[in-house]
XYZ file of N, CA and C in Angstrom:
441
model
N 0.794 -1.139 0.000
C 0.000 0.000 0.000
C 0.865 1.242 0.000
N 0.388 1.994 -0.738
C 1.156 3.195 -0.981
C 0.363 4.413 -0.503
N 1.061 5.139 0.267
C 0.396 6.352 0.761
C 0.731 7.521 -0.125
N -0.294 8.176 -0.440
C -0.070 9.397 -1.220
C -0.062 10.560 -0.236
N 1.012 11.206 -0.268
C 1.140 12.370 0.610
C 0.758 13.604 -0.195
N -0.200 14.187 0.319
C -0.639 15.430 -0.352
C 0.018 16.616 0.341
N 0.494 17.492 -0.441
C 1.095 18.704 0.114
C -0.001 19.736 0.313
N 0.061 20.426 1.413
C -0.960 21.451 1.626
C -0.759 22.597 0.622
N -1.816 23.299 0.323
C -1.662 24.429 -0.595
C -0.680 25.448 -0.021
N -0.118 26.207 -0.916
C 0.909 27.177 -0.544
C 0.393 28.178 0.484
N -0.845 28.621 0.301
C -1.426 29.585 1.229
C -1.462 29.003 2.634
N -1.800 27.752 2.758
C -1.874 27.120 4.067
C -0.502 27.050 4.719
N 0.535 26.841 3.924
C 1.885 26.787 4.469
C 2.276 28.147 5.029
N 1.941 29.187 4.308
C 2.267 30.526 4.783
C 1.533 30.848 6.088
N 0.284 30.437 6.153
C -0.501 30.716 7.351
C 0.042 29.916 8.524
N 0.403 28.654 8.303
C 0.932 27.832 9.367
C 2.237 28.397 9.908
N 3.041 28.937 9.058
C 4.351 29.445 9.478
C 4.292 30.909 9.926
N 3.161 31.551 9.889
C 3.046 32.938 10.336
C 3.294 33.958 9.255
N 3.468 33.463 8.028
C 3.713 34.408 6.946
C 2.444 35.145 6.527
N 1.302 34.616 6.817
C 0.038 35.240 6.406
C -0.125 36.627 7.001
N 0.212 36.726 8.260
C 0.117 38.037 8.914
C 1.058 39.034 8.260
N 2.240 38.567 7.947
C 3.223 39.444 7.321
C 2.764 39.883 5.937
N 2.178 38.958 5.201
C 1.698 39.323 3.859
C 0.534 40.299 3.934
N -0.329 40.099 4.884
C -1.468 41.016 5.011
C -1.007 42.397 5.473
N 0.039 42.482 6.221
C 0.521 43.753 6.746
C 1.501 44.455 5.803
N 1.914 43.762 4.740
C 2.875 44.339 3.800
C 2.415 45.678 3.239
N 1.166 45.823 2.777
C 0.749 47.130 2.276
C 0.839 48.225 3.340
N 0.595 47.860 4.561
C 0.685 48.863 5.629
C 2.137 49.224 5.885
N 3.004 48.205 5.946
C 4.413 48.467 6.213
C 5.082 49.259 5.098
N 4.620 49.108 3.888
C 5.199 49.837 2.751
C 4.407 51.115 2.473
N 3.097 51.025 2.543
C 2.238 52.142 2.150
C 2.291 53.321 3.112
N 2.260 53.059 4.400
C 2.241 54.146 5.385
C 3.531 54.962 5.330
N 4.705 54.358 5.354
C 5.921 55.177 5.239
C 5.989 55.935 3.908
N 5.538 55.299 2.841
C 5.540 55.992 1.547
C 4.608 57.190 1.586
N 3.448 57.014 2.163
C 2.495 58.113 2.291
C 3.062 59.239 3.142
N 3.705 58.900 4.215
C 4.320 59.912 5.079
C 5.395 60.682 4.323
N 6.222 59.981 3.583
C 7.278 60.641 2.808
C 6.677 61.582 1.764
N 5.643 61.132 1.071
C 4.998 61.978 0.063
C 4.394 63.215 0.711
N 3.738 63.055 1.849
C 3.144 64.193 2.552
C 4.203 65.179 3.031
N 5.303 64.651 3.541
C 6.390 65.536 3.994
C 7.005 66.307 2.835
N 7.211 65.654 1.718
C 7.770 66.348 0.552
C 6.814 67.415 0.028
N 5.526 67.113 0.023
C 4.535 68.097 -0.419
C 4.503 69.287 0.533
N 4.532 69.022 1.824
C 4.539 70.109 2.813
C 5.789 70.955 2.671
N 6.934 70.307 2.462
C 8.182 71.053 2.310
C 8.130 71.960 1.077
N 7.626 71.452 -0.036
C 7.533 72.249 -1.264
C 6.591 73.431 -1.070
N 5.471 73.194 -0.424
C 4.510 74.275 -0.178
C 5.110 75.327 0.744
N 5.744 74.904 1.799
C 6.366 75.861 2.726
C 7.485 76.651 2.049
N 8.251 76.006 1.208
C 9.320 76.719 0.489
C 8.746 77.829 -0.369
N 7.653 77.545 -1.081
C 7.009 78.577 -1.901
C 6.454 79.698 -1.038
N 5.855 79.350 0.075
C 5.276 80.361 0.959
C 6.363 81.243 1.570
N 7.480 80.634 1.974
C 8.575 81.425 2.527
C 9.160 82.360 1.478
N 9.267 81.901 0.247
C 9.771 82.766 -0.826
C 8.810 83.921 -1.071
N 7.526 83.644 -1.073
C 6.543 84.708 -1.263
C 6.572 85.689 -0.100
N 6.712 85.191 1.115
C 6.779 86.063 2.289
C 8.019 86.944 2.231
N 9.120 86.392 1.773
C 10.353 87.180 1.643
C 10.163 88.307 0.628
N 9.519 88.005 -0.465
C 9.256 89.012 -1.491
C 8.365 90.120 -0.950
N 7.330 89.751 -0.234
C 6.431 90.752 0.348
C 7.171 91.595 1.373
N 8.022 90.970 2.170
C 8.803 91.701 3.165
C 9.718 92.732 2.497
N 10.324 92.358 1.376
C 11.178 93.308 0.653
C 10.367 94.480 0.126
N 9.174 94.213 -0.379
C 8.327 95.293 -0.877
C 7.907 96.229 0.251
N 7.598 95.672 1.403
C 7.219 96.493 2.552
C 8.389 97.345 3.004
N 9.575 96.760 3.082
C 10.765 97.525 3.471
C 11.037 98.646 2.476
N 10.864 98.366 1.181
C 11.081 99.401 0.179
C 10.064 100.520 0.321
N 8.801 100.158 0.525
C 7.755 101.177 0.684
C 8.032 102.033 1.913
N 8.467 101.404 2.980
C 8.768 102.150 4.201
C 9.943 103.098 3.999
N 11.016 102.615 3.400
C 12.202 103.462 3.217
C 11.941 104.583 2.213
N 11.182 104.317 1.166
C 10.871 105.396 0.225
C 9.927 106.413 0.867
N 9.027 105.952 1.728
C 8.159 106.878 2.468
C 8.969 107.762 3.398
N 9.957 107.179 4.055
C 10.837 107.969 4.922
C 11.607 109.012 4.119
N 12.094 108.611 2.958
C 12.853 109.545 2.130
C 11.958 110.679 1.643
N 10.746 110.361 1.262
C 9.788 111.386 0.852
C 9.504 112.332 2.011
N 9.405 111.791 3.219
C 9.180 112.629 4.398
C 10.364 113.552 4.645
N 11.581 113.096 4.396
C 12.764 113.958 4.554
C 12.703 115.141 3.591
N 12.358 114.859 2.343
C 12.274 115.937 1.350
C 11.187 116.928 1.763
N 10.035 116.433 2.173
C 8.945 117.311 2.602
C 9.354 118.135 3.812
N 10.030 117.514 4.757
C 10.483 118.226 5.950
C 11.464 119.339 5.594
N 12.368 119.058 4.664
C 13.318 120.093 4.241
C 12.593 121.247 3.538
N 11.597 120.914 2.734
C 10.806 121.973 2.095
C 10.072 122.814 3.130
N 9.544 122.172 4.156
C 8.869 122.917 5.218
C 9.851 123.782 5.986
N 11.047 123.271 6.262
C 12.073 124.075 6.943
C 12.435 125.296 6.114
N 12.615 125.079 4.815
C 12.934 126.195 3.933
C 11.816 127.219 3.898
N 10.580 126.750 3.835
C 9.443 127.669 3.785
C 9.296 128.455 5.090
N 9.468 127.784 6.210
C 9.370 128.455 7.508
C 10.451 129.512 7.645
N 11.667 129.166 7.281
C 12.771 130.126 7.365
C 12.562 131.272 6.392
N 12.106 130.982 5.202
C 11.842 132.015 4.201
C 10.779 132.981 4.725
N 9.722 132.443 5.294
C 8.651 133.287 5.820
C 9.167 134.160 6.958
N 9.986 133.570 7.844
C 10.555 134.355 8.952
C 11.427 135.492 8.450
N 12.205 135.235 7.415
C 13.067 136.283 6.863
C 12.241 137.371 6.182
N 11.246 136.992 5.413
C 10.423 137.971 4.690
C 9.660 138.849 5.681
N 9.140 138.266 6.743
C 8.354 139.034 7.711
C 9.243 139.927 8.556
N 10.368 139.391 9.027
C 11.197 140.153 9.962
C 12.360 140.874 9.297
N 12.833 140.374 8.202
C 14.019 140.954 7.570
C 15.291 140.566 8.301
N 15.200 139.690 9.281
C 16.337 139.267 10.084
C 17.133 138.214 9.322
N 18.428 138.462 9.059
C 19.237 137.506 8.308
C 19.502 136.194 9.050
N 19.220 136.127 10.347
C 19.398 134.865 11.077
C 18.469 133.781 10.534
N 17.356 134.182 9.967
C 16.428 133.208 9.399
C 16.980 132.558 8.123
N 18.000 133.174 7.539
C 18.550 132.629 6.302
C 19.446 131.410 6.539
N 19.968 131.252 7.754
C 20.833 130.098 8.036
C 20.066 128.777 7.899
N 18.908 128.598 8.569
C 18.175 127.343 8.365
C 17.654 127.217 6.935
N 17.319 128.356 6.321
C 16.846 128.347 4.937
C 17.945 127.811 4.023
N 19.139 128.339 4.175
C 20.270 127.914 3.338
C 20.588 126.432 3.556
N 20.570 126.007 4.807
C 20.859 124.595 5.105
C 19.797 123.697 4.473
N 18.538 124.071 4.610
C 17.462 123.240 4.059
C 17.532 123.192 2.539
N 17.720 124.346 1.907
C 17.749 124.397 0.444
C 18.939 123.614 -0.103
N 20.080 123.677 0.589
C 21.262 122.951 0.098
C 21.090 121.430 0.234
N 20.258 120.974 1.178
C 20.067 119.531 1.378
C 18.926 118.962 0.544
N 18.051 119.814 0.042
C 16.896 119.320 -0.715
C 17.338 118.592 -1.987
N 18.287 119.168 -2.713
C 18.747 118.568 -3.972
C 19.233 117.134 -3.816
N 20.210 116.892 -2.924
C 20.690 115.510 -2.759
C 19.613 114.553 -2.240
N 18.772 115.042 -1.340
C 17.713 114.175 -0.809
C 16.676 113.848 -1.888
N 16.367 114.826 -2.725
C 15.431 114.581 -3.817
C 16.038 113.607 -4.832
N 17.327 113.772 -5.120
C 17.993 112.835 -6.039
C 17.965 111.405 -5.493
N 18.166 111.277 -4.200
C 18.127 109.952 -3.579
C 16.722 109.355 -3.685
N 15.707 110.192 -3.450
C 14.325 109.720 -3.563
C 14.004 109.293 -4.990
N 14.429 110.093 -5.957
C 14.172 109.772 -7.364
C 14.864 108.455 -7.740
N 16.085 108.258 -7.258
C 16.795 107.007 -7.541
C 16.054 105.811 -6.948
N 15.534 105.982 -5.734
C 14.780 104.891 -5.112
C 13.507 104.595 -5.894
N 12.778 105.641 -6.258
C 11.501 105.449 -6.938
C 11.673 104.917 -8.359
N 12.776 105.262 -8.999
C 12.980 104.775 -10.363
C 13.253 103.272 -10.399
N 13.669 102.699 -9.282
C 13.875 101.257 -9.199
C 12.577 100.504 -8.939
N 11.521 101.242 -8.623
C 10.250 100.597 -8.284
C 9.299 100.661 -9.473
N 8.050 100.361 -9.190
C 7.027 100.397 -10.232
C 6.360 101.763 -10.316
N 6.981 102.777 -9.711
C 6.410 104.120 -9.731
C 6.350 104.646 -11.166
N 5.320 105.401 -11.438
C 5.129 105.978 -12.765
C 6.172 107.071 -12.985
N 6.959 106.994 -14.053
C 7.961 108.030 -14.316
C 7.352 109.427 -14.429
N 6.130 109.520 -14.899
C 5.472 110.825 -14.985
C 5.256 111.407 -13.591
N 4.945 110.566 -12.620
C 4.770 111.038 -11.244
C 6.096 111.513 -10.663
N 7.156 110.795 -10.957
C 8.480 111.197 -10.471
C 8.865 112.537 -11.073
N 8.639 112.694 -12.356
C 8.960 113.954 -13.025
C 8.107 115.093 -12.463
N 6.843 114.821 -12.183
C 5.946 115.835 -11.615
C 6.439 116.261 -10.233
N 6.909 115.325 -9.440
C 7.459 115.645 -8.124
C 8.681 116.541 -8.256
N 9.560 116.224 -9.188
C 10.741 117.060 -9.410
C 10.351 118.470 -9.843
N 9.364 118.584 -10.692
C 8.909 119.902 -11.143
C 8.326 120.712 -9.991
N 7.534 120.078 -9.147
C 6.938 120.788 -8.016
C 8.000 121.266 -7.023
N 8.985 120.437 -6.759
C 10.058 120.832 -5.852
C 10.866 121.974 -6.469
N 11.154 121.884 -7.765
C 11.901 122.959 -8.439
C 11.107 124.260 -8.403
N 9.803 124.179 -8.609
C 8.961 125.377 -8.564
C 8.980 125.998 -7.167
N 8.910 125.155 -6.137
C 8.936 125.665 -4.759
C 10.279 126.308 -4.455
N 11.388 125.697 -4.906
C 12.708 126.282 -4.683
C 12.862 127.609 -5.415
N 12.309 127.718 -6.617
C 12.340 128.984 -7.347
C 11.567 130.059 -6.587
N 10.420 129.682 -6.032
C 9.637 130.632 -5.250
C 10.416 131.084 -4.018
N 11.093 130.165 -3.361
C 11.915 130.538 -2.203
C 12.965 131.547 -2.594
N 13.691 131.286 -3.664
C 14.789 132.166 -4.066
C 14.256 133.548 -4.519
N 13.098 133.589 -5.141
C 12.516 134.866 -5.570
C 12.174 135.744 -4.367
N 11.606 135.155 -3.352
C 11.176 135.955 -2.206
C 12.318 136.302 -1.263
N 13.350 135.488 -1.212
C 14.467 135.766 -0.308
C 15.432 136.755 -0.940
N 15.657 136.682 -2.233
C 16.629 137.580 -2.892
C 16.041 138.905 -3.231
């Protein structure tokens, strides 16, 4: 008599030896780390773009602030010149000409600095030219009334 030994199916062998659990968990062991890596790379790319955009906005804000300060310097010098001019015209006292002279001598370089800053920006060249014309007109008026 001959015994026929039947081999169990392959699936049964894996289950008997504990491989079934490992096979069922394979997608989790591979899929979860892959998903985490993909999510981290996506987050990193998004954050990199956001940081670059924030840096650009910060530069624009700094430029707007510094050009505003420069414009305020020019305006302040014009006001100093006007105040001194008015004091001299009303009183005839030459002491009023010292602040006038100092203000008028500083307006040119400060205006040039402002124009250089604005020409690097998206400011309309016609507006820059109009500002230069108005300042020149005010300086001409100062010199007419003081001389």
